[in-house]
PDB file of C-alpha atoms in Angstrom:
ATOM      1  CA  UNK G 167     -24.182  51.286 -43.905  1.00 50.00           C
ATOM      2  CA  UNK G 168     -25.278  49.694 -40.722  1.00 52.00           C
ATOM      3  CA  UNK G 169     -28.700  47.188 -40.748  1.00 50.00           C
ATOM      4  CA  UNK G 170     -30.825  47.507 -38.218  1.00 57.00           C
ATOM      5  CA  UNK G 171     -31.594  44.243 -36.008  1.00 53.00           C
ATOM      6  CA  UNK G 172     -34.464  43.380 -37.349  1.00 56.00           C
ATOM      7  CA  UNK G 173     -32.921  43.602 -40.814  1.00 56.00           C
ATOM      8  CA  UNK G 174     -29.788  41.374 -39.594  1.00 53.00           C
ATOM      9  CA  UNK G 175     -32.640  38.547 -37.972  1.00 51.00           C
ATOM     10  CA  UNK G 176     -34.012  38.475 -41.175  1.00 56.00           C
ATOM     11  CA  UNK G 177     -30.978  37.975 -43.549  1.00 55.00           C
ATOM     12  CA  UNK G 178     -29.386  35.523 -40.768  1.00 49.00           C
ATOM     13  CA  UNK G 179     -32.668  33.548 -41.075  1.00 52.00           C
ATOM     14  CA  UNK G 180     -32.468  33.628 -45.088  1.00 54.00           C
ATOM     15  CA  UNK G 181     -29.000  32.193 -44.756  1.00 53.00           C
ATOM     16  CA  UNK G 182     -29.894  29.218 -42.265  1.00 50.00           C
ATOM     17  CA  UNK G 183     -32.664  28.421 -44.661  1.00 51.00           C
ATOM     18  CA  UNK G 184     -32.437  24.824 -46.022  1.00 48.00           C
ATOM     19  CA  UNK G 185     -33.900  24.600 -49.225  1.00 53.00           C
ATOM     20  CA  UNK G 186     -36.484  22.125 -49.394  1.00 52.00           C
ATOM     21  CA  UNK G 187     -35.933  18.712 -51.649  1.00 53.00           C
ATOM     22  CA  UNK G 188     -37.493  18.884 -55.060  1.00 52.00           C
ATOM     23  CA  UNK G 189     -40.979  16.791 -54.505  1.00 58.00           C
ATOM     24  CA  UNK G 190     -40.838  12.793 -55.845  1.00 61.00           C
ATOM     25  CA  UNK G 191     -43.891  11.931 -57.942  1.00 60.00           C
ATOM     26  CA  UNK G 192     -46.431  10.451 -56.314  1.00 65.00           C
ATOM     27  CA  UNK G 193     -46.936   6.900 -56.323  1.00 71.00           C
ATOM     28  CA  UNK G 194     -49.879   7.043 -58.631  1.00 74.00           C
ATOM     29  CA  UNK G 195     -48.092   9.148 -61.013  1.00 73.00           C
ATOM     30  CA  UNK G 196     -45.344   6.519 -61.067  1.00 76.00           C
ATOM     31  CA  UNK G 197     -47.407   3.555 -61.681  1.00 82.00           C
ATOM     32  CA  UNK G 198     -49.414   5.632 -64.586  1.00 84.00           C
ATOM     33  CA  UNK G 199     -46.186   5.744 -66.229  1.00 84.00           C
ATOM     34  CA  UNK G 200     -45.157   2.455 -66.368  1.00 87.00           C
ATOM     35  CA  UNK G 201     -48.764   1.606 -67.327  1.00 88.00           C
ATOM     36  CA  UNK G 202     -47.677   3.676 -70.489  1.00 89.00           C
ATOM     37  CA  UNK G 203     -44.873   2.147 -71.161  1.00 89.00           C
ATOM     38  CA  UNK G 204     -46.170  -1.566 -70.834  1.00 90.00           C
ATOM     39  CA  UNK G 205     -48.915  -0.553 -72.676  1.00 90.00           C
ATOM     40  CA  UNK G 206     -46.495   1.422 -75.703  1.00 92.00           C
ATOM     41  CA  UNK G 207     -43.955  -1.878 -75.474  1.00 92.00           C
ATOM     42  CA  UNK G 208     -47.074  -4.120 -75.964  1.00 91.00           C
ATOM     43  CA  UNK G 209     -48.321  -2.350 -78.765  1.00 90.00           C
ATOM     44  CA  UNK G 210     -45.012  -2.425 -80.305  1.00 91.00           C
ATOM     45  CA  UNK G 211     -44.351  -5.973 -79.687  1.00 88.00           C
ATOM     46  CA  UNK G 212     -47.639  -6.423 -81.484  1.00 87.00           C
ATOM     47  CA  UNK G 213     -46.691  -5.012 -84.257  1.00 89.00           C
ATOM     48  CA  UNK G 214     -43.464  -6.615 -85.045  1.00 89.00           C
ATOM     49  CA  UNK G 215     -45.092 -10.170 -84.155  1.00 89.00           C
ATOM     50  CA  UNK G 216     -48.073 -10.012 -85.929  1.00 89.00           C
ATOM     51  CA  UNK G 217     -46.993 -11.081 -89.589  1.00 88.00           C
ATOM     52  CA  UNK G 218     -46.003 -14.640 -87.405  1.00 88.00           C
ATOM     53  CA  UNK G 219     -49.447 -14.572 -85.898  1.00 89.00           C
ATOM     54  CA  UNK G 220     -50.785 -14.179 -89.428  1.00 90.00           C
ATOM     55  CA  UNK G 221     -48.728 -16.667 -91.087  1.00 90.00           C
ATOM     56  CA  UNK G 222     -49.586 -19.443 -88.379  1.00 89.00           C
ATOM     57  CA  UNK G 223     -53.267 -18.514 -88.716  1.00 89.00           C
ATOM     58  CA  UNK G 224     -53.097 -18.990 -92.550  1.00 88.00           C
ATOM     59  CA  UNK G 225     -51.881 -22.253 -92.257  1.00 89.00           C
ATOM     60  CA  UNK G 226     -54.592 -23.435 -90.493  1.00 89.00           C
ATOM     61  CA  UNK G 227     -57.448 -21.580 -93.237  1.00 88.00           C
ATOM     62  CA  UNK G 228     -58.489 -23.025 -96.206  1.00 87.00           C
ATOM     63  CA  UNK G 229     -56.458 -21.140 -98.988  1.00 83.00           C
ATOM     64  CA  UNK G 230     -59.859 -19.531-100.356  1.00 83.00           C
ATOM     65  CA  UNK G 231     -59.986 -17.786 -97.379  1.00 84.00           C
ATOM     66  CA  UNK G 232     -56.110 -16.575 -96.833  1.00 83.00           C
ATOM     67  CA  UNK G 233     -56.845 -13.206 -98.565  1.00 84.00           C
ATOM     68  CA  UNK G 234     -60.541 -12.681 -98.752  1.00 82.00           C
ATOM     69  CA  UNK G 235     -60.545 -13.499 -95.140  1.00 80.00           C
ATOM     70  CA  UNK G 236     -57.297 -11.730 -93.742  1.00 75.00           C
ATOM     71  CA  UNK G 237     -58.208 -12.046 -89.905  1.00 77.00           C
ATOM     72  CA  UNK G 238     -56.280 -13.127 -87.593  1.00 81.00           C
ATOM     73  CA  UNK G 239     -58.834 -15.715 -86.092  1.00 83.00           C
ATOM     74  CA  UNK G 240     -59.598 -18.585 -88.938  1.00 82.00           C
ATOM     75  CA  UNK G 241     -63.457 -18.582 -89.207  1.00 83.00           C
ATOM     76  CA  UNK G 242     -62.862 -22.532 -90.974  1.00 83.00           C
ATOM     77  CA  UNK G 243     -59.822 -24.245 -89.050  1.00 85.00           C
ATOM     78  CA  UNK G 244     -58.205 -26.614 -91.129  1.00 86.00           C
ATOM     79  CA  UNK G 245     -55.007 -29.171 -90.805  1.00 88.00           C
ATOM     80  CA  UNK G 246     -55.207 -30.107 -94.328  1.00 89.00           C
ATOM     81  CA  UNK G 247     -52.905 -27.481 -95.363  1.00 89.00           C
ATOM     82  CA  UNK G 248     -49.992 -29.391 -93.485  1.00 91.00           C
ATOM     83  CA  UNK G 249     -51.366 -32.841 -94.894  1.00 89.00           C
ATOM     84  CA  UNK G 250     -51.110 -31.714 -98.522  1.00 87.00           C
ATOM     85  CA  UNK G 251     -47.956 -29.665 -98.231  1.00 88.00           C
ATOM     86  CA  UNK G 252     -46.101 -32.433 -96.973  1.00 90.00           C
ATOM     87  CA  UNK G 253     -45.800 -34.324-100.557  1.00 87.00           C
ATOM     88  CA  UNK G 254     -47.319 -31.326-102.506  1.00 81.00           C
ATOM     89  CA  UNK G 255     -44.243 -31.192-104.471  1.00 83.00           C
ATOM     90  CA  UNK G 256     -43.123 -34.840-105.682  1.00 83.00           C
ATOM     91  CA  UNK G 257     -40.877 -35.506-102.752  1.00 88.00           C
ATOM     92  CA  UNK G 258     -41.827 -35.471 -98.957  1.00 91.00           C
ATOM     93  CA  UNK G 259     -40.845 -32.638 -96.945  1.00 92.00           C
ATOM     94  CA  UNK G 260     -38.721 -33.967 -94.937  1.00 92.00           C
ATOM     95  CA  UNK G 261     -36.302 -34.855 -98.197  1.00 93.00           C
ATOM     96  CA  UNK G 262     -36.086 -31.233 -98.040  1.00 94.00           C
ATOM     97  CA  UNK G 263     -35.778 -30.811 -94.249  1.00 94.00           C
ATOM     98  CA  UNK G 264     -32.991 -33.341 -94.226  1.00 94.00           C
ATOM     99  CA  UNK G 265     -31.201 -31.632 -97.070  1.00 95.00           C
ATOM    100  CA  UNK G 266     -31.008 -28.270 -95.484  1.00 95.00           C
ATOM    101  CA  UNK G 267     -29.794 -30.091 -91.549  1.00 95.00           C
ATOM    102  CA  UNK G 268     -27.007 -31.716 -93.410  1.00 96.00           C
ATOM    103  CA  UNK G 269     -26.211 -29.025 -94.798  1.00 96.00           C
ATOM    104  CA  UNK G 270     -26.172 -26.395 -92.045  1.00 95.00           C
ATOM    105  CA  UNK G 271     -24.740 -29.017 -89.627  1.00 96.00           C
ATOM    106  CA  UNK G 272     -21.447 -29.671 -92.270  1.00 96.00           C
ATOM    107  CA  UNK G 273     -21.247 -25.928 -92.215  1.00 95.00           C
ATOM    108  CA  UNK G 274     -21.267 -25.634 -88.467  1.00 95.00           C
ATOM    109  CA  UNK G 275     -18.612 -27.804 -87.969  1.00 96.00           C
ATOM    110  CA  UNK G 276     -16.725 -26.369 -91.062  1.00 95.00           C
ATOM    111  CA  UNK G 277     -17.018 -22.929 -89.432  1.00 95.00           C
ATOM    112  CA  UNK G 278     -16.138 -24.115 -85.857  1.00 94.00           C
ATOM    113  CA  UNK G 279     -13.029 -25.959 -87.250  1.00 95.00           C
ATOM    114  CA  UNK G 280     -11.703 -23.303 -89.837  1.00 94.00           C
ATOM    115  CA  UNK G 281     -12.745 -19.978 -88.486  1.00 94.00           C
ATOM    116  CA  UNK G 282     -11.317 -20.999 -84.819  1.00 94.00           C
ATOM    117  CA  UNK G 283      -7.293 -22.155 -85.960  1.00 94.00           C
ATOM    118  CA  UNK G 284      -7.727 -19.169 -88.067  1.00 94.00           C
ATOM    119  CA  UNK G 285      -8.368 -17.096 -85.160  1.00 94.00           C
ATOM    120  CA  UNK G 286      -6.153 -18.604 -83.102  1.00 94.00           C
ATOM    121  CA  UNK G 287      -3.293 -18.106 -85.553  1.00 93.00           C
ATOM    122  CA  UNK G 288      -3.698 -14.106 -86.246  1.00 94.00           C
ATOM    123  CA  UNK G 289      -4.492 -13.912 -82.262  1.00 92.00           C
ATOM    124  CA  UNK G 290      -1.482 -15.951 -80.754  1.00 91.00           C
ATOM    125  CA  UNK G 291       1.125 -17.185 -83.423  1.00 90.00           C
ATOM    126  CA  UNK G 292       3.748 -14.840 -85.301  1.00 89.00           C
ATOM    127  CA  UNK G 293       4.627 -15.613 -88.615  1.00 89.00           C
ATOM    128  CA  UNK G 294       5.273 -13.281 -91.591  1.00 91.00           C
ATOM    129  CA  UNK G 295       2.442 -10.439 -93.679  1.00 91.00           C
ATOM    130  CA  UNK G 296       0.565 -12.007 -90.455  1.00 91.00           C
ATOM    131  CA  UNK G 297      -1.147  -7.908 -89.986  1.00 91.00           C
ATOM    132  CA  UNK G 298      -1.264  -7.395 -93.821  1.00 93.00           C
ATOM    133  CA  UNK G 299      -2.945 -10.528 -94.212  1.00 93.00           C
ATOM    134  CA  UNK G 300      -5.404  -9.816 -91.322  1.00 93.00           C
ATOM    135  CA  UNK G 301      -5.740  -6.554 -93.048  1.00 92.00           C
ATOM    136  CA  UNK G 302      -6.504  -8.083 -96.117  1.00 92.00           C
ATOM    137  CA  UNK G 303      -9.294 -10.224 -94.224  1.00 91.00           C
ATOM    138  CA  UNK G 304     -11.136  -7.560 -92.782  1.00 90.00           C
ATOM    139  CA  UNK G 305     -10.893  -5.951 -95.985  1.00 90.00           C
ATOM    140  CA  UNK G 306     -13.660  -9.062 -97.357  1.00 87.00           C
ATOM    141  CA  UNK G 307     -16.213  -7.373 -95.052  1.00 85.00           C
ATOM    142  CA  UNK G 308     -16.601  -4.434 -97.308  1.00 86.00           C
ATOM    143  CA  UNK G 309     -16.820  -7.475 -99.904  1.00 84.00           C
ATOM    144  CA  UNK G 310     -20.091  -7.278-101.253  1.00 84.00           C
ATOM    145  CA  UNK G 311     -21.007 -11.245-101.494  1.00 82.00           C
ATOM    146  CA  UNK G 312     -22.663 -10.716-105.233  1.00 83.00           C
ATOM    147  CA  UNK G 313     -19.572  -9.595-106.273  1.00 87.00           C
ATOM    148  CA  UNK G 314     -17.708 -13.105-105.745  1.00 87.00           C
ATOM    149  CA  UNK G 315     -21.068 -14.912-107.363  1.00 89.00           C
ATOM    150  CA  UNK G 316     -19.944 -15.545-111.087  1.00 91.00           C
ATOM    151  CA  UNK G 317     -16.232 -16.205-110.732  1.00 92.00           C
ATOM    152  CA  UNK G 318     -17.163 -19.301-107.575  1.00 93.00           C
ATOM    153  CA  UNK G 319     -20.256 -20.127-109.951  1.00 93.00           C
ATOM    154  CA  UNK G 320     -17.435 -20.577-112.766  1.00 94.00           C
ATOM    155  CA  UNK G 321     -14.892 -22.436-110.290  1.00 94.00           C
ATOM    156  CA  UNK G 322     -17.117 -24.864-109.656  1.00 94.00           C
ATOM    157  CA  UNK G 323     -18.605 -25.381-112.394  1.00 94.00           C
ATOM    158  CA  UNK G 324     -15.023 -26.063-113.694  1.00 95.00           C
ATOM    159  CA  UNK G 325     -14.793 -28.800-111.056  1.00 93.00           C
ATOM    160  CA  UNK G 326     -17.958 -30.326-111.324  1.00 92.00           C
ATOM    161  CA  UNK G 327     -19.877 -29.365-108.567  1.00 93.00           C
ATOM    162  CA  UNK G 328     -23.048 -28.266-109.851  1.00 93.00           C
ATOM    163  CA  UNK G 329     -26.063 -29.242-108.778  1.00 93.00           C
ATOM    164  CA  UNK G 330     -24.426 -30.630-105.166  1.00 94.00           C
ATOM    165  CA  UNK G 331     -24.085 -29.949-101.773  1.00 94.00           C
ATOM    166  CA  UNK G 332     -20.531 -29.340-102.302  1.00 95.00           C
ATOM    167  CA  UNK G 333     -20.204 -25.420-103.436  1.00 94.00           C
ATOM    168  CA  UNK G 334     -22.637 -25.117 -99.921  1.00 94.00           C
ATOM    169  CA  UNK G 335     -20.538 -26.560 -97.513  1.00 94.00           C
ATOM    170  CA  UNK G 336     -16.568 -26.587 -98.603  1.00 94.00           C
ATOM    171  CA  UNK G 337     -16.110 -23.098 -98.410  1.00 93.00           C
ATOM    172  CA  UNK G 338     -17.084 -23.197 -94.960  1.00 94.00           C
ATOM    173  CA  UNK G 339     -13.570 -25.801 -94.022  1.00 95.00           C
ATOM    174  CA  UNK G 340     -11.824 -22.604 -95.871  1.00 92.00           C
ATOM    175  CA  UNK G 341     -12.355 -19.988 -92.865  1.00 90.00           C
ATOM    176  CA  UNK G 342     -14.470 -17.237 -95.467  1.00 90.00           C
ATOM    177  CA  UNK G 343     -16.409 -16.426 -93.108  1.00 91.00           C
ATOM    178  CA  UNK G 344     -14.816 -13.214 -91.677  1.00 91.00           C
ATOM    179  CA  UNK G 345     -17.119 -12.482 -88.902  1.00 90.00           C
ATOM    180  CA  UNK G 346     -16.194 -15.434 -86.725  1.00 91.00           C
ATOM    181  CA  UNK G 347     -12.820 -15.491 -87.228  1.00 93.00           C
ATOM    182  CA  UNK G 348     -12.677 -11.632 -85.828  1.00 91.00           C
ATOM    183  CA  UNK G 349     -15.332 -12.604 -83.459  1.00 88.00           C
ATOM    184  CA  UNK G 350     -13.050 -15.405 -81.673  1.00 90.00           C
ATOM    185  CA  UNK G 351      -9.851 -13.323 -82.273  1.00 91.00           C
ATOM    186  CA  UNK G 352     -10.844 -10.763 -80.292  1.00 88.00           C
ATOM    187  CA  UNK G 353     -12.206 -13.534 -77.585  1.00 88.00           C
ATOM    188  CA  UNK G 354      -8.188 -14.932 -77.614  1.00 90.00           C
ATOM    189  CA  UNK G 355      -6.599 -11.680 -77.335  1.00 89.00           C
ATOM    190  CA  UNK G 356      -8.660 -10.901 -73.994  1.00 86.00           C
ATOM    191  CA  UNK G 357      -7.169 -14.306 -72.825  1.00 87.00           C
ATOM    192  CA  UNK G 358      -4.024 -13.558 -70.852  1.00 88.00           C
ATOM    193  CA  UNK G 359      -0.737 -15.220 -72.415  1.00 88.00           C
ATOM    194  CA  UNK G 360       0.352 -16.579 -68.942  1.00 89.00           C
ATOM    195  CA  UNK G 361      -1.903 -19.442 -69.932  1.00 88.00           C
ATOM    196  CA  UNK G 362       0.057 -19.887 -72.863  1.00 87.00           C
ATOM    197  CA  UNK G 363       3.556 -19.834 -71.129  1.00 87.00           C
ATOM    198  CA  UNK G 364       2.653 -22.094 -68.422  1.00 89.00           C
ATOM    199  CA  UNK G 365       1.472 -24.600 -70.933  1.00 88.00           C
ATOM    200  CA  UNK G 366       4.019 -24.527 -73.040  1.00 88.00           C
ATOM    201  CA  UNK G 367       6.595 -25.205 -69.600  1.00 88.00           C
ATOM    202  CA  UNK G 368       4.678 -28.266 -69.633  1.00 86.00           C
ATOM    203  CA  UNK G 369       5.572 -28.921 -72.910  1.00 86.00           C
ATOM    204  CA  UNK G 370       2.674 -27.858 -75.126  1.00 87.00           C
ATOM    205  CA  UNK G 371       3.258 -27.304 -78.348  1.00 88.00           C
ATOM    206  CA  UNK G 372       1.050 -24.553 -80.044  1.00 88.00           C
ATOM    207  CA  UNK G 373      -1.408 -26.890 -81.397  1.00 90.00           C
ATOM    208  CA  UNK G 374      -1.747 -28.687 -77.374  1.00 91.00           C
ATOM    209  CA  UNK G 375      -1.994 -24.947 -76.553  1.00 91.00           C
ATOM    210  CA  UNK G 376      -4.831 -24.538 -78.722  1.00 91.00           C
ATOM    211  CA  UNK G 377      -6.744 -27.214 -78.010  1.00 91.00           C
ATOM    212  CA  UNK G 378      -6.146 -27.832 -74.106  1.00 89.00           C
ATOM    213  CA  UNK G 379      -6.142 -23.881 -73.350  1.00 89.00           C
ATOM    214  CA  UNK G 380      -7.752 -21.968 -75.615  1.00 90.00           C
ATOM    215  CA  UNK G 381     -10.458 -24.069 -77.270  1.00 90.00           C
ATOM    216  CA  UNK G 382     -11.979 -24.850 -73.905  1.00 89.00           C
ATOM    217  CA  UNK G 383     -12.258 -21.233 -72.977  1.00 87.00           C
ATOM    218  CA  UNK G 384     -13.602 -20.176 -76.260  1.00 87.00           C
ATOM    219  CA  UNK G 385     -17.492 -21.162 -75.544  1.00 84.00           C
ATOM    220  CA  UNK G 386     -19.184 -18.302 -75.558  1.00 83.00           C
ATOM    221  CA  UNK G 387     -17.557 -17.554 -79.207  1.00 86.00           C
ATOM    222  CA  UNK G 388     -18.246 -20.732 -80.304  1.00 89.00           C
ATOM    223  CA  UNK G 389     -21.869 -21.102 -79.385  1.00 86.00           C
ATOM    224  CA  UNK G 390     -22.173 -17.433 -81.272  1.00 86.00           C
ATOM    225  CA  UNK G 391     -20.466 -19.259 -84.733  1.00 89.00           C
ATOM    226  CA  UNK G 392     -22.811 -21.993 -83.697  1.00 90.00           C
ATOM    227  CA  UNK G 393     -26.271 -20.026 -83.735  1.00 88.00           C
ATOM    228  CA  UNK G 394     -25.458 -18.046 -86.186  1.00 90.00           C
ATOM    229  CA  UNK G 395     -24.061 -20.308 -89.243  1.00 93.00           C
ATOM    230  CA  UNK G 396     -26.955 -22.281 -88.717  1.00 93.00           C
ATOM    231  CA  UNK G 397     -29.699 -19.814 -88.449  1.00 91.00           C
ATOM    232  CA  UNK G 398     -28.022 -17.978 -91.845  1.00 93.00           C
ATOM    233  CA  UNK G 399     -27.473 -21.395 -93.878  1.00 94.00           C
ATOM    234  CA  UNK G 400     -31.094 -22.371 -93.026  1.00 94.00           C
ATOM    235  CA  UNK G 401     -32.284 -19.668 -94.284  1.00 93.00           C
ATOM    236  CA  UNK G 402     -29.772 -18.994 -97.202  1.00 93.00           C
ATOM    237  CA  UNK G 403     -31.809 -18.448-100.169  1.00 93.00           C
ATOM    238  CA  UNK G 404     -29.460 -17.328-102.990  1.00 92.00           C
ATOM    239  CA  UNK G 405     -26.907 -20.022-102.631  1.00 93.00           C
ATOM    240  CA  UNK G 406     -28.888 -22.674-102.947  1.00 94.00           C
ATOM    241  CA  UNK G 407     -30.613 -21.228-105.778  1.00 93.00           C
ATOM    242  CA  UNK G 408     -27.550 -20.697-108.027  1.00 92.00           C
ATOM    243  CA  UNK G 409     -26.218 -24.224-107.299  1.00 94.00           C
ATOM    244  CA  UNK G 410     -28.677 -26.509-107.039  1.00 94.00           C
ATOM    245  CA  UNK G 411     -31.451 -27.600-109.917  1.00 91.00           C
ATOM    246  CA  UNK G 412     -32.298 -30.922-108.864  1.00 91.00           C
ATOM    247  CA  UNK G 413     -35.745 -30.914-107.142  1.00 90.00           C
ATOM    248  CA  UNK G 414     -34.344 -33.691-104.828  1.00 91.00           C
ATOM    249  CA  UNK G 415     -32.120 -31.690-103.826  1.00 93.00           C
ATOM    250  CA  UNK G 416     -33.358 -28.573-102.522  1.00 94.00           C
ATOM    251  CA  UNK G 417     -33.255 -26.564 -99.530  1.00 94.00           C
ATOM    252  CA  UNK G 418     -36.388 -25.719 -97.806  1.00 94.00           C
ATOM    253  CA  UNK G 419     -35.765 -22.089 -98.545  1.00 93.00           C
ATOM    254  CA  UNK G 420     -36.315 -23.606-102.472  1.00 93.00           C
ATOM    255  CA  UNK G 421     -38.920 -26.333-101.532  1.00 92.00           C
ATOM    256  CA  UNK G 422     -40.885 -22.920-100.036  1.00 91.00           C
ATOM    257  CA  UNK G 423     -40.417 -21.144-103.266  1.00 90.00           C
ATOM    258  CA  UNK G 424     -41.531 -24.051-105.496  1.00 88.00           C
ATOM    259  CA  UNK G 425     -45.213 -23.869-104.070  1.00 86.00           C
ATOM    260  CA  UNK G 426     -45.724 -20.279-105.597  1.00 81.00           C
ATOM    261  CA  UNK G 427     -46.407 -20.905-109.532  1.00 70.00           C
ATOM    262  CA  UNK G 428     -46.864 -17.786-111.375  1.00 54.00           C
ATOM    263  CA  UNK G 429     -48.186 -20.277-114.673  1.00 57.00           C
ATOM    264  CA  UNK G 430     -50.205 -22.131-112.116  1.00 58.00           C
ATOM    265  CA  UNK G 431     -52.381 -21.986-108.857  1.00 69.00           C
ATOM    266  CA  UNK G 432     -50.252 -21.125-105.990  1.00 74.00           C
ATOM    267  CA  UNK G 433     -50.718 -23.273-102.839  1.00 83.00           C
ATOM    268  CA  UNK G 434     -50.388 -20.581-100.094  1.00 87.00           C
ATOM    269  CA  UNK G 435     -52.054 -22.925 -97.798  1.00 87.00           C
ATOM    270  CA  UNK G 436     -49.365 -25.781 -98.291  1.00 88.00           C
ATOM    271  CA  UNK G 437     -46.915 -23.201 -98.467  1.00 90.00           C
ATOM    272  CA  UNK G 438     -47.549 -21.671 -95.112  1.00 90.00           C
ATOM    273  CA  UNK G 439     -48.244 -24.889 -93.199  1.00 91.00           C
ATOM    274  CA  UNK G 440     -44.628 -25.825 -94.081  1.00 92.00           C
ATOM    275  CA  UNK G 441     -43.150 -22.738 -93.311  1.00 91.00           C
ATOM    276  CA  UNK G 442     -44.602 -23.143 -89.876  1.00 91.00           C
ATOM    277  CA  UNK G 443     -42.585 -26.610 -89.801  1.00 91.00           C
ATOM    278  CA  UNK G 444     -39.265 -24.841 -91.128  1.00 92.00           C
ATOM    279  CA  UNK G 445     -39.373 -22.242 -88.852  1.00 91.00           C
ATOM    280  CA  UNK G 446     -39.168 -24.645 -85.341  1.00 90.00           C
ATOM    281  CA  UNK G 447     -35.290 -25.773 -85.534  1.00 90.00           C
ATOM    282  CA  UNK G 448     -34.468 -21.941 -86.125  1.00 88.00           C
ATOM    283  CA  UNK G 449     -36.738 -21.262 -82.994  1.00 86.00           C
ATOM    284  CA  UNK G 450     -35.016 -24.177 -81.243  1.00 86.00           C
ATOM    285  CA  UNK G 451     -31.954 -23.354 -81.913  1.00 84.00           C
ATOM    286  CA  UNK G 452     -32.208 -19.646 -80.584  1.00 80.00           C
ATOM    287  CA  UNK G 453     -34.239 -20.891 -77.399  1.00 80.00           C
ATOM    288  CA  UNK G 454     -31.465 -23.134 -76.191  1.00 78.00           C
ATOM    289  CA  UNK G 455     -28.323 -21.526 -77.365  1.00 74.00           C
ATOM    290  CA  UNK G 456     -29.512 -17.507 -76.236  1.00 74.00           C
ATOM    291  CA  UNK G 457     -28.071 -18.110 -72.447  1.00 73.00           C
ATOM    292  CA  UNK G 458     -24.677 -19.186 -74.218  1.00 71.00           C
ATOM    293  CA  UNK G 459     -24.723 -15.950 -76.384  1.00 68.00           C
ATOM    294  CA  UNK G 460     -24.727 -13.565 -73.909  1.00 66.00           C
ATOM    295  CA  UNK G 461     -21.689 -14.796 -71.870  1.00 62.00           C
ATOM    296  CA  UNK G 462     -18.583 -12.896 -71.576  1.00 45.00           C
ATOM    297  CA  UNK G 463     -15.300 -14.031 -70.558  1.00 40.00           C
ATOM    298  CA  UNK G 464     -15.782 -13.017 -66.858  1.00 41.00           C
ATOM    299  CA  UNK G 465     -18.533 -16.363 -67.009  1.00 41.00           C
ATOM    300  CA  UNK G 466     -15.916 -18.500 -68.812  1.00 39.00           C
ATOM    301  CA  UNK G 467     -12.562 -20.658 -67.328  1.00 38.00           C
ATOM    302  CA  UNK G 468     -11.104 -17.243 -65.967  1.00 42.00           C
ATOM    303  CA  UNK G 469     -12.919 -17.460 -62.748  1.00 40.00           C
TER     304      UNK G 469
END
């Protein structure tokens, strides 16, 4: 059946058609958008900060006016609370301060030394069970930690430990903590083993491997076992709690706990002041280490 030409203009002309482009929002549109989501970011960042805000505005309130007065802006500002928590428990503060640095720091430096040749030795060295026993290790993750709590309680009470800073900070020069050690063996196996071989035709042995290769390259690992075993042993709790009983000994996770008296009046005032204290080396510690945690090996030695 034959078109006629004004038919076969038309259907030629349908064909050289171009579609045209879907339209782009306009640039008010756009901007209304991100308004939106500034705005719904804000809000939310509002939300998960406020119990801060509220805890550094009830340190500077008298503690009369902590919960009959729950706003956010102090109608009485105060700096007493920080004067009278400082000895409000027979010892100064900064007994307790000091405990919990030596403590985190010995476990920072227990973790860096023990979790790293433990790496290193499941990651580059062959010796025998080496996957069962790696096996076995990763196994400890589905560990709950309660589970271990009477029979180390019972261990070192055996050994007379007690009621010292020793059940806190040996176990961390025993490589327990699984997390780092897979952390910086999976940092090693990325490494390339020509590093390895052209050390060791220089005469390295695997230890002068370790520590003239590997170590330096492992920074980014280690300032992630850094951050981390410090911001968790500052704020370990539970540990602390089982072990020690001397008051000159505590944490400041315990020196926090022993302002609440349920026999007593409870000195929330005190209590938050010096939680506003034990909260900067935390903060310190993130602000300065968080451009090491987010390297990768392409920002390490490799380049």
């Amino acid at each position: 059946m034959s078109l006629n030409p004004s038919d076969e203009a038309r259907t030629l002309t349908e064909r050289l058609v171009v579609p045209e482009p879907a339209r782009r929002p306009s640039k008010p549109a756009m901007t209304m958008k991100r308004m939106l989501l500034h705005l719904l970011i804000i809000a939310f960042g509002i939300v998960m900060i406020y119990p801060l805000l509220w805890m550094v505005s009830s340190s500077v309130k008298p503690t009369s006016e902590i919960f009959s007065k729950p706003g956010l802006i102090p109608e009485t500002f105060t700096l007493q609370n920080y004067v009278d928590g400082w000895n409000a428990i027979g010892f100064p503060f900064a007994l307790f301060l000091g405990n919990s640095f030596l403590i985190a720091i010995v476990s920072v430096v227990g973790n860096l030394i023990s979790c790293t040749l433990a790496a290193y030795a499941f990651a580059r060295l062959e010796f025998r069970f080496k996957k069962t026993l790696f096996a076995a290790m990763m196994a400890t993750l589905m560990l709950p930690f309660h589970v271990l709590l009477v029979p180390q309680y019972i261990l070192f009470n055996n050994l007379g430990m007690v009621d010292t800073f020793w059940p806190l900070i040996l176990p961390k020069f025993l490589a327990v903590d699984t997390f780092f050690i897979f952390l910086a063996v999976q940092f090693i196996r990325s490494l390339p083993r020509s590093l390895d071989d052209a050390a060791a035709i220089d005469g390295c042995g695997p230890f002068a491997v370790f520590w003239r290769i590997i170590l330096p390259l492992l920074g980014p690992a280690l300032a992630v076992t850094t951050a981390f075993t410090f911001i968790w042993t500052w704020n370990d709790f539970l540990t602390p709690l089982l072990y020690l009983t001397s008051r000159e000994n505590f944490t400041v996770p315990l020196a926090l706990n022993a302002f609440l008296d349920s026999e007593a009046q409870s000195q929330w005032g005190a209590m938050f002041a010096m939680s506003m204290l034990s909260l900067l080396p935390v903060f310190l510690i993130f602000l300065f280490a968080q451009k090491y945690l987010v390297k990768g090996i392409a920002t390490t030695g490799l380049k």
